[in-house]
Coordinates of C-alpha atoms in Angstrom, one line a residue:
M1 CA 39.4 142.3 53.5
T2 CA 36.4 140.5 55.3
L3 CA 33.0 142.3 56.2
K4 CA 33.9 141.7 60.0
R5 CA 37.3 143.6 59.5
L6 CA 35.6 146.4 57.4
L7 CA 32.8 146.8 60.2
F8 CA 35.7 146.9 62.8
G9 CA 37.5 149.6 60.8
I10 CA 34.5 151.8 60.3
V11 CA 33.7 151.4 64.1
T12 CA 37.1 152.3 65.2
M13 CA 37.3 155.4 62.8
M14 CA 34.0 156.7 64.1
M15 CA 35.0 156.6 67.8
S16 CA 38.4 158.1 67.1
L17 CA 36.3 161.2 65.5
C18 CA 34.1 161.2 68.5
L19 CA 37.4 161.1 70.9
V20 CA 39.0 164.2 69.1
V21 CA 35.7 166.1 69.5
S22 CA 34.9 165.4 72.9
G23 CA 38.6 165.2 74.3
T24 CA 37.6 163.0 77.3
A25 CA 39.4 160.0 78.5
Q26 CA 36.3 157.7 77.6
E27 CA 33.4 158.5 75.5
D28 CA 30.3 156.2 74.9
T29 CA 29.8 155.9 71.1
S30 CA 26.8 153.5 70.5
D31 CA 24.7 151.8 73.0
D32 CA 23.9 149.0 70.5
A33 CA 27.5 148.3 69.8
G34 CA 28.2 148.1 73.8
L35 CA 31.9 149.6 73.2
T36 CA 33.4 152.6 74.2
I37 CA 37.0 154.1 73.9
H38 CA 39.6 154.3 76.7
V39 CA 42.6 156.5 76.5
V40 CA 45.6 154.9 78.1
Q41 CA 47.1 157.0 80.9
R42 CA 50.2 157.1 82.9
D43 CA 51.1 153.7 84.7
E44 CA 48.2 151.8 83.2
N45 CA 48.4 148.4 81.8
L46 CA 46.2 146.1 80.0
F47 CA 45.5 144.2 83.2
R48 CA 44.5 147.3 85.1
I49 CA 42.3 148.6 82.3
A50 CA 40.5 145.1 82.1
I51 CA 39.7 145.4 85.7
Q52 CA 38.2 148.9 85.3
Y53 CA 35.8 147.8 82.5
G54 CA 34.9 144.3 84.0
T55 CA 36.5 142.4 81.1
T56 CA 39.7 140.4 80.4
V57 CA 43.1 141.0 79.0
D58 CA 42.1 138.4 76.2
E59 CA 39.1 140.4 75.3
L60 CA 40.8 143.6 75.1
V61 CA 43.7 142.0 73.0
T62 CA 41.1 140.7 70.5
L63 CA 38.9 143.8 70.4
N64 CA 42.2 146.0 69.6
G65 CA 44.1 143.4 67.5
L66 CA 47.1 143.6 69.7
T67 CA 50.0 141.3 69.1
D68 CA 51.6 142.0 72.5
A69 CA 49.5 142.7 75.8
T70 CA 52.6 144.3 77.4
R71 CA 53.1 146.9 74.7
I72 CA 50.6 149.9 75.2
T73 CA 51.7 153.3 75.3
V74 CA 50.3 156.6 77.0
G75 CA 47.8 158.2 74.6
Q76 CA 47.0 154.9 72.9
R77 CA 43.1 154.6 72.2
L78 CA 41.6 151.3 73.0
L79 CA 38.2 149.6 72.5
V80 CA 36.6 148.5 75.8
P81 CA 33.1 147.5 77.0
S82 CA 31.0 150.5 77.6
G83 CA 29.3 150.4 81.0
D84 CA 30.2 151.6 84.5
V85 CA 33.9 152.0 85.2
M86 CA 35.3 150.3 88.4
P87 CA 37.8 152.6 90.1
V88 CA 41.0 151.0 90.6
D89 CA 43.7 152.2 93.2
D90 CA 47.0 153.4 91.7
M91 CA 50.4 152.2 93.3
H92 CA 53.5 153.9 93.9
T93 CA 56.8 152.5 94.5
V94 CA 58.9 154.7 96.8
Q95 CA 62.3 155.5 95.5
A96 CA 65.4 156.7 97.4
G97 CA 65.1 160.6 98.1
E98 CA 61.4 160.8 97.7
T99 CA 59.1 162.3 100.6
L100 CA 55.5 161.6 101.4
G101 CA 54.9 165.3 100.4
A102 CA 56.5 165.2 97.2
I103 CA 54.6 162.1 96.1
A104 CA 51.3 163.5 97.4
Q105 CA 52.0 166.7 95.3
V106 CA 52.8 164.5 92.0
Y107 CA 49.5 162.7 92.4
G108 CA 47.4 165.7 93.4
V109 CA 46.5 164.1 96.8
T110 CA 47.0 165.2 100.5
I111 CA 49.5 163.8 102.8
E112 CA 46.9 162.9 105.3
A113 CA 45.1 160.9 102.4
L114 CA 48.3 158.9 101.8
T115 CA 48.7 158.5 105.4
T116 CA 45.3 157.2 105.8
A117 CA 45.2 155.0 102.8
N118 CA 48.5 153.2 103.7
E119 CA 47.9 153.3 107.6
L120 CA 51.2 155.3 108.2
A121 CA 52.1 156.1 111.7
S122 CA 53.6 159.4 110.3
A123 CA 54.6 161.0 107.1
D124 CA 58.3 160.2 107.7
A125 CA 57.8 156.4 108.2
I126 CA 57.9 155.4 104.4
Y127 CA 60.9 153.5 103.2
V128 CA 62.5 152.9 99.9
G129 CA 60.9 150.1 98.0
Q130 CA 57.6 150.8 99.8
V131 CA 54.6 150.1 97.6
L132 CA 52.1 153.0 98.4
T133 CA 48.1 153.0 97.8
I134 CA 47.1 156.5 96.1
P135 CA 43.7 157.2 96.8
V136 CA 41.7 156.4 93.6
A137 CA 39.2 159.0 93.8
N138 CA 41.7 161.8 93.6
V139 CA 43.7 159.9 90.9
S140 CA 40.7 159.4 88.6
E141 CA 39.5 163.2 89.0
S142 CA 42.9 164.3 88.4
A143 CA 43.6 162.2 85.2
E144 CA 40.3 163.5 83.5
N145 CA 40.8 167.1 84.4
T146 CA 44.3 167.3 82.8
L147 CA 43.6 165.2 79.7
P148 CA 44.3 167.4 76.7
D149 CA 41.6 168.2 74.2
A150 CA 43.6 166.2 71.4
T151 CA 45.5 163.0 72.3
P152 CA 48.7 162.7 70.6
P153 CA 49.2 159.5 68.5
P154 CA 51.0 156.6 70.7
D155 CA 54.7 156.2 70.5
T156 CA 55.4 153.3 68.2
T157 CA 59.3 153.5 68.7
P158 CA 60.6 150.4 69.7
I159 CA 61.9 149.7 73.2
P160 CA 65.8 149.5 72.7
E161 CA 67.3 146.4 74.0
V162 CA 70.0 146.9 76.6
V163 CA 72.6 144.2 76.6
D164 CA 76.1 144.2 78.6
E165 CA 78.5 142.4 76.3
E166 CA 80.4 141.0 79.1
A167 CA 77.2 139.9 81.0
T168 CA 76.0 136.2 80.8
T169 CA 72.4 137.3 81.3
L170 CA 69.9 139.9 79.9
V171 CA 68.7 142.0 82.6
T172 CA 66.1 144.4 81.2
L173 CA 64.7 145.7 78.0
S174 CA 63.8 149.2 79.3
S175 CA 63.3 150.8 82.7
N176 CA 60.0 149.0 83.1
I177 CA 60.5 145.7 81.3
H178 CA 62.3 142.8 82.6
V179 CA 62.9 139.6 80.7
V180 CA 62.8 136.4 83.1
Q181 CA 66.1 134.5 83.4
A182 CA 66.4 130.8 84.0
G183 CA 65.8 130.0 87.8
E184 CA 64.3 133.4 88.4
T185 CA 61.0 133.4 90.5
L186 CA 58.3 136.1 90.8
F187 CA 59.3 136.9 94.5
R188 CA 62.8 137.3 93.8
I189 CA 61.9 139.8 90.7
A190 CA 59.5 141.7 92.7
T191 CA 62.3 141.9 95.7
N192 CA 64.8 143.4 93.3
Y193 CA 62.4 145.9 92.1
G194 CA 60.9 146.9 95.2
V195 CA 57.4 145.9 94.3
S196 CA 54.7 143.4 95.7
V197 CA 54.3 139.9 94.0
Q198 CA 50.7 140.9 93.8
A199 CA 51.4 144.2 92.0
L200 CA 53.7 142.4 89.6
S201 CA 51.0 139.8 88.9
E202 CA 48.2 142.3 88.4
A203 CA 50.6 144.5 85.9
N204 CA 51.0 141.3 83.9
G205 CA 47.8 139.5 84.2
I206 CA 49.5 136.4 85.9
N207 CA 46.8 134.1 87.6
D208 CA 49.4 131.9 89.1
P209 CA 52.4 133.6 90.7
T210 CA 54.5 130.2 90.8
V211 CA 54.3 130.0 86.7
I212 CA 56.6 132.1 84.9
Y213 CA 59.1 131.1 82.2
A214 CA 62.5 132.1 81.0
G215 CA 62.2 134.8 78.3
Q216 CA 59.0 136.1 79.5
Q217 CA 58.8 139.8 79.3
L218 CA 57.4 141.5 82.5
V219 CA 56.2 145.0 83.0
I220 CA 57.4 146.6 86.1
P221 CA 54.7 148.9 87.5
N222 CA 55.7 152.6 88.2
L223 CA 59.6 152.4 88.3
A224 CA 60.3 155.9 87.2
E225 CA 57.2 157.7 85.8
T226 CA 56.9 160.1 88.7
S227 CA 60.2 159.2 90.5
E228 CA 62.0 162.6 89.2
A229 CA 59.0 164.7 90.4
A230 CA 58.9 163.2 93.7
L231 CA 62.3 163.6 94.7
D232 CA 62.8 166.0 97.7
L233 CA 66.7 166.1 98.0
P234 CA 68.8 168.9 99.5
D235 CA 70.7 171.3 97.2
A236 CA 73.9 169.5 97.9
I237 CA 72.6 166.1 96.6
T238 CA 71.4 166.0 92.7
D239 CA 70.5 162.5 92.8
L240 CA 70.3 159.4 94.9
R241 CA 70.1 155.6 93.9
V242 CA 69.5 152.3 96.1
S243 CA 69.7 149.0 94.5
P244 CA 67.9 146.7 95.3
L245 CA 65.0 148.8 96.9
L246 CA 64.5 146.2 99.6
M247 CA 67.4 144.9 101.1
V248 CA 67.9 141.1 102.0
E249 CA 70.2 139.7 104.8
G250 CA 73.2 138.2 103.4
E251 CA 72.8 140.1 100.1
T252 CA 74.6 143.0 98.6
G253 CA 73.2 146.6 98.0
V254 CA 74.6 149.6 96.4
L255 CA 74.3 153.4 97.1
E256 CA 75.0 155.9 94.6
V257 CA 75.0 159.6 95.4
A258 CA 75.4 162.4 92.9
T259 CA 76.6 165.8 94.3
A260 CA 76.3 169.2 92.8
G261 CA 80.1 169.8 93.1
S262 CA 83.1 168.3 94.3
A263 CA 82.4 166.7 97.8
T264 CA 83.0 163.9 100.1
V265 CA 80.3 161.6 101.4
S266 CA 80.2 159.5 104.2
G267 CA 77.3 157.7 106.1
T268 CA 76.3 154.9 108.6
F269 CA 73.8 152.0 108.0
L270 CA 73.2 149.1 110.4
E271 CA 75.6 150.6 113.0
R272 CA 78.5 150.5 110.4
S273 CA 80.3 153.1 108.5
L274 CA 79.6 153.4 104.8
A275 CA 82.7 153.6 102.6
F276 CA 82.3 155.7 99.3
V277 CA 84.3 155.6 96.5
A278 CA 84.5 159.1 94.6
L279 CA 84.3 159.3 90.9
D280 CA 83.6 161.9 88.2
G281 CA 85.8 164.8 89.8
N282 CA 84.1 163.7 93.3
T283 CA 80.7 164.3 92.0
R284 CA 79.6 160.6 91.9
H285 CA 79.9 158.5 95.1
I286 CA 79.4 154.7 95.3
A287 CA 79.3 152.7 98.2
F288 CA 78.6 148.8 98.6
V289 CA 76.7 147.6 101.5
G290 CA 76.9 144.0 102.9
I291 CA 73.8 142.9 104.7
P292 CA 74.9 140.8 107.5
I293 CA 73.4 137.2 108.1
F294 CA 71.1 137.3 111.2
A295 CA 70.4 141.2 110.6
E296 CA 67.0 141.6 112.0
S297 CA 63.8 142.1 109.4
G298 CA 62.7 145.7 109.7
I299 CA 63.0 149.4 108.9
F300 CA 66.5 151.1 109.3
T301 CA 67.7 154.5 108.5
I302 CA 70.7 155.3 106.2
S303 CA 72.2 158.5 107.3
L304 CA 74.3 160.5 104.9
L305 CA 76.8 163.7 105.2
V306 CA 77.8 165.5 102.4
D307 CA 80.9 167.9 103.0
A308 CA 81.5 170.3 100.1
N309 CA 84.3 172.9 101.1
G310 CA 83.6 172.6 104.7
V311 CA 79.8 173.0 104.4
Q312 CA 78.2 169.9 105.7
T313 CA 74.8 168.7 104.6
P314 CA 73.1 165.9 106.4
F315 CA 70.4 163.9 104.8
A316 CA 68.7 160.4 106.0
F317 CA 66.0 158.0 104.7
N318 CA 64.6 154.8 105.6
V319 CA 65.2 151.3 104.0
R320 CA 63.6 148.0 104.8
V321 CA 65.6 144.8 105.5
L322 CA 64.0 141.4 104.7
T323 CA 65.0 138.0 106.3
G324 CA 66.6 135.7 103.7
A325 CA 65.3 132.2 102.7
Y326 CA 68.0 130.1 104.2
G327 CA 67.6 126.7 105.6
S328 CA 69.5 124.8 108.4
Q329 CA 71.7 121.8 108.7
N330 CA 73.8 119.7 111.2
L331 CA 77.2 118.8 110.5
N332 CA 79.3 116.0 112.2
V333 CA 83.1 117.3 112.7
S334 CA 85.8 115.1 114.2
D335 CA 87.8 117.9 115.3
V336 CA 85.4 119.4 117.9
N337 CA 88.1 122.1 118.9
L338 CA 87.5 123.8 115.6
T339 CA 83.6 124.3 116.4
A340 CA 84.4 126.4 119.5
P341 CA 83.0 129.8 119.3
A342 CA 86.2 131.4 120.3
V343 CA 88.0 129.8 117.3
Q344 CA 85.4 130.6 114.8
D345 CA 85.1 134.1 116.1
A346 CA 88.9 134.7 115.9
E347 CA 89.3 133.5 112.4
F348 CA 86.0 135.6 111.4
D349 CA 87.5 138.8 112.9
L350 CA 90.8 138.3 110.9
L351 CA 88.9 138.2 107.8
A352 CA 86.5 140.9 108.6
N353 CA 89.6 143.2 109.6
L354 CA 91.4 142.2 106.2
T355 CA 88.4 142.9 103.9
D356 CA 87.3 146.1 105.7
T357 CA 90.1 148.0 103.7
V358 CA 88.8 149.8 100.5
T359 CA 91.3 150.1 97.8
L360 CA 90.2 152.8 95.4
T361 CA 91.2 151.0 92.1
R362 CA 88.2 148.8 90.9
Q363 CA 89.8 145.6 89.2
W364 CA 86.8 143.8 88.2
S365 CA 83.9 144.3 85.5
G366 CA 80.7 142.8 84.9
P367 CA 79.7 139.5 86.9
F368 CA 81.9 137.3 88.5
S369 CA 83.0 133.8 87.2
I370 CA 82.2 130.5 88.9
P371 CA 85.6 129.5 90.4
A372 CA 85.4 125.7 89.9
A373 CA 84.1 123.4 87.1
A374 CA 82.0 121.6 89.8
A375 CA 78.5 121.4 90.9
M376 CA 77.5 123.5 94.0
N377 CA 76.6 121.1 96.8
S378 CA 76.2 123.6 99.6
P379 CA 74.5 127.2 99.2
F380 CA 75.3 130.3 101.3
G381 CA 73.6 131.3 104.3
T382 CA 72.4 127.9 105.8
R383 CA 72.2 128.0 109.6
R384 CA 74.5 125.3 111.0
S385 CA 74.7 123.1 114.2
Y386 CA 77.7 120.8 114.9
N387 CA 77.5 117.4 116.3
G388 CA 73.7 117.7 117.1
G389 CA 74.3 121.0 119.0
P390 CA 72.3 124.1 118.8
I391 CA 72.6 126.3 115.8
S392 CA 75.5 128.7 116.5
A393 CA 76.8 129.5 112.9
Y394 CA 76.1 129.8 109.1
H395 CA 77.5 128.8 105.9
S396 CA 79.5 132.1 104.9
G397 CA 80.0 130.9 101.4
A398 CA 79.1 128.5 98.6
D399 CA 80.8 124.9 98.3
F400 CA 81.5 123.2 95.1
A401 CA 82.1 119.4 94.9
S402 CA 85.6 119.7 93.4
A403 CA 87.8 116.5 93.5
P404 CA 91.0 116.8 95.1
G405 CA 93.8 118.2 93.1
T406 CA 91.4 120.0 90.4
S407 CA 92.0 123.6 89.5
I408 CA 90.6 126.6 91.3
F409 CA 90.1 129.7 89.2
A410 CA 90.2 133.3 90.1
A411 CA 86.5 134.7 89.9
A412 CA 87.9 138.2 88.7
N413 CA 90.8 140.3 88.3
G414 CA 92.3 140.9 91.7
T415 CA 95.3 141.2 93.9
V416 CA 96.3 138.4 96.4
V417 CA 96.2 139.9 100.1
L418 CA 96.3 136.4 101.9
A419 CA 97.6 133.1 100.9
D420 CA 98.0 131.2 104.1
T421 CA 96.9 128.4 106.3
L422 CA 93.7 129.2 108.5
N423 CA 92.5 126.9 111.3
I424 CA 88.8 126.6 109.9
R425 CA 89.3 127.3 106.2
G426 CA 92.7 125.5 105.7
N427 CA 94.8 126.6 103.0
A428 CA 93.2 129.7 101.8
V429 CA 93.7 132.6 99.2
V430 CA 92.0 136.1 99.4
L431 CA 91.7 138.4 96.5
D432 CA 91.2 142.2 96.7
H433 CA 89.2 143.3 93.8
G434 CA 89.0 147.1 94.8
W435 CA 86.2 149.2 96.1
G436 CA 85.8 147.0 99.2
I437 CA 85.0 143.7 97.4
Y438 CA 86.9 140.5 98.3
S439 CA 86.8 136.8 97.2
L440 CA 88.1 133.9 99.4
Y441 CA 88.9 130.4 98.3
A442 CA 89.3 127.7 101.1
H443 CA 90.3 124.1 102.0
L444 CA 92.8 123.9 99.0
T445 CA 95.4 121.5 98.6
T446 CA 98.1 123.8 97.2
I447 CA 98.2 127.5 96.9
N448 CA 99.8 128.5 93.6
V449 CA 99.9 132.3 94.3
A450 CA 101.7 134.6 96.4
L451 CA 101.2 137.6 98.6
G452 CA 100.9 140.7 96.3
N453 CA 100.6 138.9 93.0
S454 CA 98.1 140.3 90.5
V455 CA 95.6 137.6 88.9
A456 CA 93.2 137.8 86.1
T457 CA 90.0 136.1 85.8
G458 CA 90.2 132.4 85.3
D459 CA 93.8 132.3 86.4
I460 CA 94.6 129.2 88.5
I461 CA 95.3 130.1 92.1
G462 CA 95.3 126.7 93.8
T463 CA 94.0 123.1 93.8
A464 CA 91.0 121.9 95.6
G465 CA 91.4 119.8 98.7
S466 CA 90.2 119.0 102.2
T467 CA 92.4 121.2 104.6
G468 CA 90.9 122.8 107.6
R469 CA 87.5 122.0 109.0
V470 CA 85.6 119.7 106.6
T471 CA 83.5 116.8 106.1
G472 CA 85.1 115.8 102.6
P473 CA 87.1 117.5 99.7
H474 CA 85.6 120.5 98.2
L475 CA 86.1 124.1 97.4
H476 CA 84.6 126.8 99.8
W477 CA 84.1 130.2 98.1
E478 CA 83.2 133.4 100.0
I479 CA 82.5 137.1 98.8
W480 CA 83.2 139.8 101.4
V481 CA 81.8 143.4 101.0
N482 CA 83.4 145.8 103.2
G483 CA 83.8 143.3 106.0
V484 CA 80.7 141.4 105.6
P485 CA 80.4 138.1 103.8
V486 CA 77.5 138.0 101.3
N487 CA 75.9 135.6 99.0
P488 CA 78.7 134.9 96.2
L489 CA 76.4 133.3 93.7
T490 CA 74.7 137.2 93.4
W491 CA 78.0 138.2 92.3
T492 CA 77.8 135.8 89.2
Q493 CA 74.3 137.0 88.3
T494 CA 74.5 140.8 88.7
I495 CA 76.2 143.6 87.3
F496 CA 76.4 146.1 90.2
V497 CA 77.8 149.2 88.5
E498 CA 78.6 150.0 84.9

């Protein structure tokens, strides 16, 4: 053992003894040493602690011999530079079912203080996924006053790895650790978890938000530490989940409501009815939500109604809808009749009515498969104009550069509910996967299935072609959620329900 390590160990032991005697979150031990001890509090991370003490994450890692800057635990004692502590605002991400009053009570602040700190018009103006600033003075005072006399040793139990065997990607290690996947951006991760890019950067000591790498473990700040305590639900509802916390036009959302007993749940969102599927003796209720393209960005209300033996309980909460990052393009189409709004609207209405029916048997599990062995050459959501005219439509699916005659595969288990020729989509097949989820395969040369057939993932349902309104041969693939077309690639990357 080197002299430096021996001295380090002695200093650490002396500081630990001082901590137990004093019972404070921080205690100066030696002016000459220039060090003190900080006891890790709930929702803290190494980056926030470094800001408080005017130091860096690297210095804290070196001082404490840490091997992983993301793995610190509540109650852990850290060596930090002594000196004035800079107050740092706490942050809280609003979860479904939380109210401003309940959040204020959890953090020991007033509703008025939260309203002022976040410039809220009223206490009812918060929405799911909103990141609230918690006034720092109250948080610091509360943390010091409630610290126990003797701090328990840190929990060194490894964080379990949660892996779905059928999934193609690893999503999380725990409720507050996210493993970056190839192609992900910090903005997309922040949006999915309902936190700001700034909060995510600060929590992980990221100086450049554009630089993250596959396999990187990111701490997601304040995901569930205080959520249970801040829930303010009526007696009829025992739990409420919304995913993602922030909705995006063209994407899929999921609502899950747990009821105290057998009940039926209905609701509305964006002037559309929510179709809930009841499970577990009518105590677990799931509804998929398609956010339409061209939906306005803003804060909208989800209204629920729980009916238990004739006793009706209403409940409402706010969510935020964000604008998707979709581009635009012009297409030159030879048959101008197929670009007429009336023709487009008629085919859209036909498909919307077909896919608005909810069958109660769920046939898929895990993420969907890619339906063609070809590269994608046109993404979902692109705004479109035709023959140089104004933008009047959008791309309702994803295109794959499939050569004529190549096989097209079912993306998931389902039942054929349409196998016919449409004006715009040409030869097309629609599969019902249950629970209001449908997939569509268009511009086919041949159709290999018939109405009512059951198909399994990977079954050949037809061959690629150029029927309908096209500029060349390809597969056009769509996913419809309760009558709304959504980004199909999200379904290949996401496990929405277990």
